[in-house]
Short mmCIF file of C-alpha atoms and ligand atoms in Angstrom, two decimals:
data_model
loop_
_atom_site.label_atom_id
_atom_site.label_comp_id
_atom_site.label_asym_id
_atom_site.label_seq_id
_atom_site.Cartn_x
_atom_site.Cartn_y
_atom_site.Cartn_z
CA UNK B 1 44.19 102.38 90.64
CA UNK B 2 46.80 101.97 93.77
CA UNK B 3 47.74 104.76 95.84
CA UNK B 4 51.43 105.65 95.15
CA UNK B 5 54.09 106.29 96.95
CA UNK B 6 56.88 107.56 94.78
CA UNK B 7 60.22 107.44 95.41
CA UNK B 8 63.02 108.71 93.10
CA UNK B 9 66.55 107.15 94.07
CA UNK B 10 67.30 103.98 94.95
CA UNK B 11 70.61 104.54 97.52
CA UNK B 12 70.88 104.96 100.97
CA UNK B 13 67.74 107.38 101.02
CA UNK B 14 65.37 105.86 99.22
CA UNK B 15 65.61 102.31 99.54
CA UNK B 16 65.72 102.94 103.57
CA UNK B 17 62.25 105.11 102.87
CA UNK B 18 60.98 102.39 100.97
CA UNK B 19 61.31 99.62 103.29
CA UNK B 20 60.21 101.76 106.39
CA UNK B 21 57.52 102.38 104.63
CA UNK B 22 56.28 98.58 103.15
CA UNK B 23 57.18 97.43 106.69
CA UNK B 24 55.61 99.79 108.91
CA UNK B 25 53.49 102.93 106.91
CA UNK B 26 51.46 100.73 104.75
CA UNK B 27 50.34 98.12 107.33
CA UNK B 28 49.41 100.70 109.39
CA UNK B 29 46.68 102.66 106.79
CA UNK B 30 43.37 101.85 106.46
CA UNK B 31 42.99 99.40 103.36
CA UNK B 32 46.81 98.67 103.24
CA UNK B 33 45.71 97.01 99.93
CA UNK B 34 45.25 99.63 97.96
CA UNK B 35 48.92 101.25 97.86
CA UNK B 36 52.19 100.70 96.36
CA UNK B 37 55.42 101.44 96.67
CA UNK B 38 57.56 102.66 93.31
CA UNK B 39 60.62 102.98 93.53
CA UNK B 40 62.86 105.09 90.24
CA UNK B 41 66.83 104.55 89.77
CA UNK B 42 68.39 105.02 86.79
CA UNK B 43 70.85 102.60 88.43
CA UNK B 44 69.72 98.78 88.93
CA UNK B 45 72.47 98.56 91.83
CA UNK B 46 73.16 100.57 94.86
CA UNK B 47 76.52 101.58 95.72
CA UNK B 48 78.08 101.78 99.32
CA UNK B 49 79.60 104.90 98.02
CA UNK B 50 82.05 105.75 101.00
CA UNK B 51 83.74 102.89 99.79
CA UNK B 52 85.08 104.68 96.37
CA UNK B 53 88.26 105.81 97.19
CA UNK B 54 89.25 102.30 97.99
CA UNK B 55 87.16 100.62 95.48
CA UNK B 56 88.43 102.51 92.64
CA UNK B 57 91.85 101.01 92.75
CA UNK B 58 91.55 97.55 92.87
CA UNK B 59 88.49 94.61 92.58
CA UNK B 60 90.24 93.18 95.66
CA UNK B 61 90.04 95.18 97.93
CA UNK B 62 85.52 94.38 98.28
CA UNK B 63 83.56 91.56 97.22
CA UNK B 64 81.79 92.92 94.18
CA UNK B 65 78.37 92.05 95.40
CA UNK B 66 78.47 93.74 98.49
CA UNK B 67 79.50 96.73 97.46
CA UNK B 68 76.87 96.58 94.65
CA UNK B 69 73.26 95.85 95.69
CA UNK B 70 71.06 94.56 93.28
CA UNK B 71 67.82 96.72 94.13
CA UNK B 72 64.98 94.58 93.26
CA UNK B 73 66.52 91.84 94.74
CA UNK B 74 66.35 93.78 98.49
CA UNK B 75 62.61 94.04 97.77
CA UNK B 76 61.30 90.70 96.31
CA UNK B 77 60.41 90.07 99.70
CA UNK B 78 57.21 92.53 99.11
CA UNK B 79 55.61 90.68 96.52
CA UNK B 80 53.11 92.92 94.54
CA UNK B 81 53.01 96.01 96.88
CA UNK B 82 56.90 96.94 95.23
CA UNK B 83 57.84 97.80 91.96
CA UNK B 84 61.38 99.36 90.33
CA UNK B 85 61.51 100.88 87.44
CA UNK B 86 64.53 101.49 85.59
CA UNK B 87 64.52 105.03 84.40
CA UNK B 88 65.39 108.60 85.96
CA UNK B 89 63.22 111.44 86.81
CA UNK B 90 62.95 114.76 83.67
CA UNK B 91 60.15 116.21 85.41
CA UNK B 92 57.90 117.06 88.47
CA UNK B 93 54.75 118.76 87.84
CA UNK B 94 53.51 119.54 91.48
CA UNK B 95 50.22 120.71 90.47
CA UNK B 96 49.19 117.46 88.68
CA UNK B 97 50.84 115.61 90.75
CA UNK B 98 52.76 113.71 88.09
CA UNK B 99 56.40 112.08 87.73
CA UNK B 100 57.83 111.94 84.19
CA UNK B 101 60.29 109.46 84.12
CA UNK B 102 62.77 108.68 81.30
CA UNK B 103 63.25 104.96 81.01
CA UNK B 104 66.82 103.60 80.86
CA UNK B 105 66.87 101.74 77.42
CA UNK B 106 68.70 99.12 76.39
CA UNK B 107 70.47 99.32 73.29
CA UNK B 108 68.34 99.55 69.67
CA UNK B 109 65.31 100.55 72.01
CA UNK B 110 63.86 103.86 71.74
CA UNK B 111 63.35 106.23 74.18
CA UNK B 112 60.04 106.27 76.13
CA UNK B 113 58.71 108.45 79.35
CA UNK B 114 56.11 107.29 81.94
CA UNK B 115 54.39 109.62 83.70
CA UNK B 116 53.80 108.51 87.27
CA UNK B 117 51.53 109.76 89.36
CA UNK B 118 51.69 110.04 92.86
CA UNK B 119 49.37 110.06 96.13
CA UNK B 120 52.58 110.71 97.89
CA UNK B 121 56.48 111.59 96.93
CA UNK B 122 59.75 111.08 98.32
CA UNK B 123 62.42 112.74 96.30
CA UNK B 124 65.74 111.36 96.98
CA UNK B 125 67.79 111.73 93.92
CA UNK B 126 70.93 112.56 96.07
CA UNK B 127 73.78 113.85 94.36
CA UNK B 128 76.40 113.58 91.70
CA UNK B 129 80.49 113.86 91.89
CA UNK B 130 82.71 115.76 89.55
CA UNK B 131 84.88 113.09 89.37
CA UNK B 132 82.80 110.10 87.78
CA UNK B 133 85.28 107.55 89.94
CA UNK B 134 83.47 108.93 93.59
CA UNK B 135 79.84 107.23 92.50
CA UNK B 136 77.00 106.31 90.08
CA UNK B 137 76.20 110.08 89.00
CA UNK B 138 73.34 109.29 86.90
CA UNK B 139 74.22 106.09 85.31
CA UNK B 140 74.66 102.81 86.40
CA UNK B 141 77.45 100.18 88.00
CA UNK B 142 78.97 99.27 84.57
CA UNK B 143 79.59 102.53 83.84
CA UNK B 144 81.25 103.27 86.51
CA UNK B 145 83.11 99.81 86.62
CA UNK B 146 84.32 101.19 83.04
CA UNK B 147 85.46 104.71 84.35
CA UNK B 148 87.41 102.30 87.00
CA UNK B 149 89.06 100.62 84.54
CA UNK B 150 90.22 103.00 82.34
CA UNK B 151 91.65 105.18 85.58
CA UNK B 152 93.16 101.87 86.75
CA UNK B 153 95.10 101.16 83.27
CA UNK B 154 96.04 104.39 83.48
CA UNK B 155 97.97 104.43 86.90
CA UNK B 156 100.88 102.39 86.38
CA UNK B 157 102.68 105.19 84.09
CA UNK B 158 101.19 108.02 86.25
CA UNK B 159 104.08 110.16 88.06
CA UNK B 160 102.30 113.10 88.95
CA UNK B 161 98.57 113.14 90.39
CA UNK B 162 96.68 116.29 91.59
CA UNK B 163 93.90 115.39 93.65
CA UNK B 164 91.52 119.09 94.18
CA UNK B 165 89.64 119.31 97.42
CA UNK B 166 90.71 118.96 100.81
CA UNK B 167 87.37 117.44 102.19
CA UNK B 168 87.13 113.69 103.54
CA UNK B 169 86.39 112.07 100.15
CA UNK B 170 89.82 114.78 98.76
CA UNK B 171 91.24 113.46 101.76
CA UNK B 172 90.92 109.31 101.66
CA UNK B 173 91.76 109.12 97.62
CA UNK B 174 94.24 110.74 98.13
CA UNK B 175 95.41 108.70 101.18
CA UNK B 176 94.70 105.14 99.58
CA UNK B 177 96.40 106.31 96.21
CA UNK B 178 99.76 107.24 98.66
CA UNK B 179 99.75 104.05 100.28
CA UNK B 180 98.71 101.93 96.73
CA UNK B 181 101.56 103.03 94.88
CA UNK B 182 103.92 104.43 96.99
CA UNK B 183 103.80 102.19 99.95
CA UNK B 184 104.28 103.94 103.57
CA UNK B 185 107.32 105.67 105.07
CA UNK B 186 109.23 103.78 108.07
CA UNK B 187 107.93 103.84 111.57
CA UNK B 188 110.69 106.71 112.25
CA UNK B 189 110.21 108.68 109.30
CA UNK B 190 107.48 111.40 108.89
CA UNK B 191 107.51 111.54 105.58
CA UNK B 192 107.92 109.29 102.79
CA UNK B 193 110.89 110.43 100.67
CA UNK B 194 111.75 110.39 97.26
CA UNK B 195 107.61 108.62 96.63
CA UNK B 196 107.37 106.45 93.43
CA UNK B 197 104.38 108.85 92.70
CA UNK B 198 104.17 112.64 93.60
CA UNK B 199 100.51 113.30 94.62
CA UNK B 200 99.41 116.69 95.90
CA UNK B 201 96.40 117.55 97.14
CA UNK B 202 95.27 120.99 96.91
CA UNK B 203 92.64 122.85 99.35
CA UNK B 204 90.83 125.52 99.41
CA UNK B 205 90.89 126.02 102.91
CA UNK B 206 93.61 126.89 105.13
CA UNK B 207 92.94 123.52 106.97
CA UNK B 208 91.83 120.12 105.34
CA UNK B 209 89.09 118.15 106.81
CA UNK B 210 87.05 121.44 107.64
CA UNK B 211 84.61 119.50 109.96
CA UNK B 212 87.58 118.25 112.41
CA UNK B 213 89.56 120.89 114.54
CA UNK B 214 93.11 121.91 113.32
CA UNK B 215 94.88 119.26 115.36
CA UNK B 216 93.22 116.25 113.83
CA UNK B 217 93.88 118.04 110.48
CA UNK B 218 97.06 118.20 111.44
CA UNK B 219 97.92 114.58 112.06
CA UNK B 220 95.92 113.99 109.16
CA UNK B 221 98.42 115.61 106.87
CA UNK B 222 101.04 114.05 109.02
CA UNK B 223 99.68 110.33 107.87
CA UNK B 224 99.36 111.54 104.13
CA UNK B 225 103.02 112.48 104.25
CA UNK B 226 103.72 108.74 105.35
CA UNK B 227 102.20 108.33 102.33
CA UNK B 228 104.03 110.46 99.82
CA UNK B 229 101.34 112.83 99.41
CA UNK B 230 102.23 116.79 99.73
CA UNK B 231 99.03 119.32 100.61
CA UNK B 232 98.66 122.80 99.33
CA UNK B 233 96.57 124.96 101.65
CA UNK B 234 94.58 127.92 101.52
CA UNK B 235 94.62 127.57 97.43
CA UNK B 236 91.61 127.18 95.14
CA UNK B 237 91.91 125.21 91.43
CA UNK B 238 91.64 128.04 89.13
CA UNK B 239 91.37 126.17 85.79
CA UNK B 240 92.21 123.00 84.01
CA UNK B 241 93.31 122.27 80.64
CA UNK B 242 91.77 120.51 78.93
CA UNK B 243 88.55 121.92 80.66
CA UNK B 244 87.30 118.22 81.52
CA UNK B 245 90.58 117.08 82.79
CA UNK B 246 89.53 114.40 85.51
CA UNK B 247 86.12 114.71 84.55
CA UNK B 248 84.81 113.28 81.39
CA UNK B 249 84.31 110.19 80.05
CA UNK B 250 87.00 108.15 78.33
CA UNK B 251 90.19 109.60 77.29
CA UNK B 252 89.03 112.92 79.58
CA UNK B 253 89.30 111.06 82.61
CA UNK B 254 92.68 110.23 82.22
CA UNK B 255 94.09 112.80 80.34
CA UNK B 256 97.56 114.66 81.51
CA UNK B 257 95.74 117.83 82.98
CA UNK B 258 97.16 121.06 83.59
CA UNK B 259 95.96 122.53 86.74
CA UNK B 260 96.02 126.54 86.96
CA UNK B 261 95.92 127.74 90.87
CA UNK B 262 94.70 130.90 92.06
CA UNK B 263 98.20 131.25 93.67
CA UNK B 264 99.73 131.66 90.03
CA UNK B 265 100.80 128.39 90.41
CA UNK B 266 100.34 125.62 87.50
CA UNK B 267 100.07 121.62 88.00
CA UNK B 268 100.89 118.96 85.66
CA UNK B 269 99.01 116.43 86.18
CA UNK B 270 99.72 112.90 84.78
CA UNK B 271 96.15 112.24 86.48
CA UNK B 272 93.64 114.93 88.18
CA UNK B 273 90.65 114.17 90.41
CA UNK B 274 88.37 117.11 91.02
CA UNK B 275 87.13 115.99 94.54
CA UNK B 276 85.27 119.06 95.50
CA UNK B 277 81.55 120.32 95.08
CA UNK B 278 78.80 117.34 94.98
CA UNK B 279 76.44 118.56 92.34
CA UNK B 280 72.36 117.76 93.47
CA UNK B 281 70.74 115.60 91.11
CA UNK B 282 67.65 117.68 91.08
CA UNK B 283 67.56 119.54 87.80
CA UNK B 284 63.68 117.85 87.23
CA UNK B 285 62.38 119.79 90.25
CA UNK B 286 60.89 122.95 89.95
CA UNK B 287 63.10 126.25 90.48
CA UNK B 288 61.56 127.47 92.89
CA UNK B 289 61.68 124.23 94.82
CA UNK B 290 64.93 124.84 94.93
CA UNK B 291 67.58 126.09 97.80
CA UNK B 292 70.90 128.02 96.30
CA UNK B 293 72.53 125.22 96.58
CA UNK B 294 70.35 123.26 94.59
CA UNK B 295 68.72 121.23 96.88
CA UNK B 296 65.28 120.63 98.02
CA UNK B 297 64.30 123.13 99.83
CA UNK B 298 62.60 120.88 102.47
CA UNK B 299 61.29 121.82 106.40
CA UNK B 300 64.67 120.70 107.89
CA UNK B 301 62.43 119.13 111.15
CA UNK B 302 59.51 117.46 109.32
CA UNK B 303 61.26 116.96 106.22
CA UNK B 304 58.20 118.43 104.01
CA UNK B 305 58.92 120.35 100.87
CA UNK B 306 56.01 122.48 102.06
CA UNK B 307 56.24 124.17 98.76
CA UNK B 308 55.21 121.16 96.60
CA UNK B 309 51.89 120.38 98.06
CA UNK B 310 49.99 118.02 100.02
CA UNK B 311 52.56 114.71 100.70
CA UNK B 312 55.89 115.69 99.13
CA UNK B 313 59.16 115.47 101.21
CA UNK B 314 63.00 115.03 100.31
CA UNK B 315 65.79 113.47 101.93
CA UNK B 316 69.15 112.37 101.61
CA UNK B 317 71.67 114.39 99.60
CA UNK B 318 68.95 116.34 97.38
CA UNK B 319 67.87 117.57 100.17
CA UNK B 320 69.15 120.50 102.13
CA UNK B 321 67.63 118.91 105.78
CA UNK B 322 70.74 118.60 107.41
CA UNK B 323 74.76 117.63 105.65
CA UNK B 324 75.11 115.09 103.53
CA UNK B 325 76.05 112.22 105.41
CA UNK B 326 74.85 108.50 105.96
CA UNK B 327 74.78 108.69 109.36
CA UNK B 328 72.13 111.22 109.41
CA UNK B 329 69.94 109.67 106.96
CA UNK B 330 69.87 106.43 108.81
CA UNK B 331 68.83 109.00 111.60
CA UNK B 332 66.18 110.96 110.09
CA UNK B 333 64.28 107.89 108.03
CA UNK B 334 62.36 107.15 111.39
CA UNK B 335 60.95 111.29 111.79
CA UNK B 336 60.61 111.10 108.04
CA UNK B 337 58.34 108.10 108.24
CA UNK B 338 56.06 109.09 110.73
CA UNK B 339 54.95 112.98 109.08
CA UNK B 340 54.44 110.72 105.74
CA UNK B 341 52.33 108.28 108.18
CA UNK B 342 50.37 111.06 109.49
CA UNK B 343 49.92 112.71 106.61
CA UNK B 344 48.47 109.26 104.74
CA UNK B 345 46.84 108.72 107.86
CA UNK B 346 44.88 112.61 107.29
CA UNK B 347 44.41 111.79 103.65
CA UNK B 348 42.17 108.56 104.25
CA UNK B 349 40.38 110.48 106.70
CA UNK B 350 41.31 109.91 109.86
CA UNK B 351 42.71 111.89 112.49
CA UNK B 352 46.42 111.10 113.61
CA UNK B 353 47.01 111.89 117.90
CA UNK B 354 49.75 113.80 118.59
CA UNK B 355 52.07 116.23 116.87
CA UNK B 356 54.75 115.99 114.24
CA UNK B 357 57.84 114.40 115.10
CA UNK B 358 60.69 116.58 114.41
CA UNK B 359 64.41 116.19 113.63
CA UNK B 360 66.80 117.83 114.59
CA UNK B 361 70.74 117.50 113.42
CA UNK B 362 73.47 116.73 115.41
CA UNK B 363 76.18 119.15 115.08
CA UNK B 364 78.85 118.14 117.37
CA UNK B 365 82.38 116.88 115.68
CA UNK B 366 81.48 113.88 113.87
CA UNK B 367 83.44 112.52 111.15
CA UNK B 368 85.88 109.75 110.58
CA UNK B 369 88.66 109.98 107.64
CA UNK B 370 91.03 106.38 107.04
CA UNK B 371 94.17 107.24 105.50
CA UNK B 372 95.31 104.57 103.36
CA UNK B 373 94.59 101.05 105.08
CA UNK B 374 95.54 101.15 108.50
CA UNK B 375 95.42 104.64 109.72
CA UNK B 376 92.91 107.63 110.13
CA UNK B 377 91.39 110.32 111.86
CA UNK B 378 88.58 111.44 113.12
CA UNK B 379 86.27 112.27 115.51
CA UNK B 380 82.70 111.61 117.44
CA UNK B 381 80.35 112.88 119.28
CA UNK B 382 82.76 116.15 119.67
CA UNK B 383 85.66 113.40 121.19
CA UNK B 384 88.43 112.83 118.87
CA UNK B 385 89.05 109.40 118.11
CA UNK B 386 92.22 107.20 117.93
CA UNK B 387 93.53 106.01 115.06
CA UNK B 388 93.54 102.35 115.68
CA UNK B 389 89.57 102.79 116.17
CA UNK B 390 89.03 105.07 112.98
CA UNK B 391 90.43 102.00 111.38
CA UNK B 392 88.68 99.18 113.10
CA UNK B 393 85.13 101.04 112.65
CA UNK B 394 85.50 103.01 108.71
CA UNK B 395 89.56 101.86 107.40
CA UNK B 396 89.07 98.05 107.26
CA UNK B 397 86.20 98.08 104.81
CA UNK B 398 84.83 101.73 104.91
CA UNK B 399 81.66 99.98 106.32
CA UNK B 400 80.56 97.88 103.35
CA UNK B 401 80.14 94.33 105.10
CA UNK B 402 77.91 96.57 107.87
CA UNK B 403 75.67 97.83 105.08
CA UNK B 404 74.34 94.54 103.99
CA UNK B 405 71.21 95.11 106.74
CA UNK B 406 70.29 98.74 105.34
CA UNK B 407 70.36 97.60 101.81
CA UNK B 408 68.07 94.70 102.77
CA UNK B 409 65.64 96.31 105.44
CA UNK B 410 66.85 94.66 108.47
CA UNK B 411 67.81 97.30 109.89
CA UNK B 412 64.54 98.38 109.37
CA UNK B 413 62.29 95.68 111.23
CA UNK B 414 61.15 97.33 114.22
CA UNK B 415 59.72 100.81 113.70
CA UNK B 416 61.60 102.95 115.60
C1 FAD W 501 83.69 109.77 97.89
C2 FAD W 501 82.61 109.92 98.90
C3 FAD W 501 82.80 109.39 100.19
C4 FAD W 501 81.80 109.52 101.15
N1 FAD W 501 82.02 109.01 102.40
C5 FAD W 501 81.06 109.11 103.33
C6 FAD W 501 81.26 108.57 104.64
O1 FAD W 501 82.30 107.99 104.94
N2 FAD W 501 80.26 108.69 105.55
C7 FAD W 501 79.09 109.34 105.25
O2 FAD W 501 78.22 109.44 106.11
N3 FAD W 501 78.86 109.85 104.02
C8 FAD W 501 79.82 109.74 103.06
N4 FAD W 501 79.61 110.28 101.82
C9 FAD W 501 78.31 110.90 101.54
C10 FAD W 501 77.29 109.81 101.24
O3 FAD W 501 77.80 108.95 100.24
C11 FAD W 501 76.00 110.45 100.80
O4 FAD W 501 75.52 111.25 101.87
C12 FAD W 501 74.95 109.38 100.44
O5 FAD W 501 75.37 108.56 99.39
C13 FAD W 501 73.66 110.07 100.05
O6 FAD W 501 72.71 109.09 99.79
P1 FAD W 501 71.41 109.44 98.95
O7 FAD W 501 70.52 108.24 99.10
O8 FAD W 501 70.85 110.74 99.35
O9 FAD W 501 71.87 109.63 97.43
P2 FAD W 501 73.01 109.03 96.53
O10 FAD W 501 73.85 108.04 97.26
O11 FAD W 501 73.66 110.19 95.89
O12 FAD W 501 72.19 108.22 95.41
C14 FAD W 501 71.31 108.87 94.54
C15 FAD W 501 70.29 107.88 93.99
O13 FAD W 501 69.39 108.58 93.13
C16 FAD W 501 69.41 108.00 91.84
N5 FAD W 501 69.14 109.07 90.89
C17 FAD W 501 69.97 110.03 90.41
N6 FAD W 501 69.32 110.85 89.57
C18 FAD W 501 68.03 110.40 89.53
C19 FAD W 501 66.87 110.82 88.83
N7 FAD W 501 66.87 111.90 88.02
N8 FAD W 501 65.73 110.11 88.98
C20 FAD W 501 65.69 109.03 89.81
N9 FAD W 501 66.76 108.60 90.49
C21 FAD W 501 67.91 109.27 90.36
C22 FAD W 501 70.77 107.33 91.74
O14 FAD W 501 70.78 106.29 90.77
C23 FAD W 501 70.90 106.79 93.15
O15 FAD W 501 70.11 105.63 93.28
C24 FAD W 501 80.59 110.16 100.83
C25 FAD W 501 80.38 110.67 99.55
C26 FAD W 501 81.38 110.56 98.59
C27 FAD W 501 81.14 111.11 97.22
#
């Protein structure tokens, strides 16, 4: 029987994980031969997920392929050692070291569960959004192609959309909506007037974009006005009615919503898009696994879930490491690799030199925001960052043609 190393999620986390470790872990173990490398989606593709707020208008705006990655295909360069399977993680049993996994059936198939075991896990299940437009959730890319479509039919008699959440991904739908049906205001007007479409974003905060400082916020909500979109501050959602308004499937999705706000205030929406509060896709871990906000609870500088056992670690969105971002996954996939090295490295016997290598998160200001298709904030490093370059680095294709070399591990060739 090969050695396994298990790894559930097939998106930015875990497909990085997996090629660090066919490329570099693996070679490096005594008898190399005798592991594999399984990886668990219940989604054949990966999505460049930033991309969503511009995607979910339009197929023009990407080329289909790249912003859907056809897994297996990143991975056929591993021959034997790699194997996907199509299903999605009910259950971890950390004492027997077993995965069950659901397989994704095709229609007229029953259903039928593997149990996996593992010499070593990876749990990168990441997250899921309230509104099914902002990703894959649990399903796969023709679901959400159909959730597309049916918000996209629905747009052109739309007057009124409420978009809930002031964060970056509240922030950019709402931004690419403004400019998509309304257009942008003249160079010497700061707002659009009299906008095709009345969207309103509402936030909980007194200040959208809560990572940036107030001035970037600022000329953030100075861009959305361009835009014909009006912010609410300092107000949470309450309510909707019906109660999955913006977030079901089908006629849900796009059903006139009214939006109750702890103000007193009441929305109708012709369209709604709850863009607040990612939801972990961990429900088949173990409570007590489990931070309070769901995640992993996982050794934020080794990225162990010291909890588990012997070999088990989380990253990515399911895990509470560091903030969800892609930045700091592609950041902590090199630390990650190594403790799992070491620790294959103890479990064949041997005696790894040196200590642990540790992560550690980069706080400072670090965030970029495009509003619409040629303008944004945002900042880096703790320097705030021009517009012009927000755009030329995130707003042109919110960094889809630079994935290609993550999804397909050459980003990945030297280990770092
Ligand atoms: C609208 C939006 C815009 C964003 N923009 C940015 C941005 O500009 N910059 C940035 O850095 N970050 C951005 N983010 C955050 C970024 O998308 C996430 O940090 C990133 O996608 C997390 O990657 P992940 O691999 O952890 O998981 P995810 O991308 O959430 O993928 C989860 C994977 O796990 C699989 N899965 C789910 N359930 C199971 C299961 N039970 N068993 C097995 N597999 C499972 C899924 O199919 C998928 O393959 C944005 C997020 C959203 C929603």
């Amino acid at each position: 029987m090969p050695k396994t190393i298990l790894i559930l999620g097939a998106s930015y986390a875990g497909t990085a994980t997996a090629h660090y470790a066919l490329k570099h872990t693996i070679p490096s173990l005594p008898d190399p031969s005798s592991f594999e490398v399984v990886l668990v989606a219940p989604s054949r593709h990966a999505l460049c997920r930033p991309a969503t707020p511009r995607a979910l208008l339009s197929d023009d705006f990407f080329d289909q392929d790249k912003l859907f990655i056809d897994v297996e295909q990143q991975f056929k360069q591993y021959g034997e050692r790699f194997r996907f399977v199509h299903g999605r993680a009910t259950r971890l049993d950390t004492e027997g070291r077993v995965v069950s996994v659901e397989l994704v059936k095709d229609a007229g198939e029953g259903e039928v569960t593997l149990e996996v075991a593992y010499h070593a896990l990876i749990i990168a299940t990441g997250s899921s959004t309230p509104s099914p437009l902002h990703g894959l959730n649990s399903s796969g890319r023709d679901e959400l192609r159909a959730h597309w479509t049916a918000f996209r039919a629905a747009l052109p008699s739309a007057k009124t959309i409420v978009i809930a959440g002031g964060g970056p991904a509240g922030i950019e739908t709402a931004g690419e909506l403004g400019e998509y049906l309304n257009g942008r205001a003249g160079w010497f007007s700061s707002k659009l007037e009299n906008p095709k479409v009345k969207l309103t974003v509402v936030s909980r905060e007194e200040k959208i974009l809560p990572l940036l400082r107030p001035s970037i916020a600022q000329t953030a909500e100075g861009f959305l006005a361009k835009v014909g979109v009006d912010v609410i501050r300092g107000v949470s959602v309450d309510s909707v009615s019906p109660p999955d308004g913006g977030r079901g499937e089908g006629g849900s999705l796009t059903a006139k919503t009214e939006v109750k706000l702890s103000n007193g205030q009441t929305l109708a929406a012709d369209l709604y898009i709850p863009a607040y509060g990612t939801i972990p896709n961990t429900g088949f871990v173990p409570e007590g696994l489990r931070a309070e906000n769901g995640r992993v609870e996982t050794n934020p500088q080794t990225l162990r879930v010291e909890k588990a056992g012997e070999r088990v670690y989380a990253v990515g969105d399911a895990s509470n490491y560091a903030r969800p971002a892609v930045h700091l996954i592609m950041e902590v996939i090199p630390v990650l690799a190594a403790n799992i090295k070491r620790d294959l490295l103890r479990a064949a016997g041997e005696s790894p030199s040196g200590e642990d290598r540790v992560f550690k998160e980069d706080k400072r200001e670090m965030q970029f925001v495009p509003i619409g298709r040629s303008k944004g904030v945002g900042a880096a490093m703790g320097f705030r960052v021009p517009s012009l370059l927000v755009w030329l680095i995130k707003g042109r294709d919110y960094f889809v043609s630079m994935a290609g070399k993550m999804w397909n591990g050459q980003h990945w060739a030297k280990e770092t």
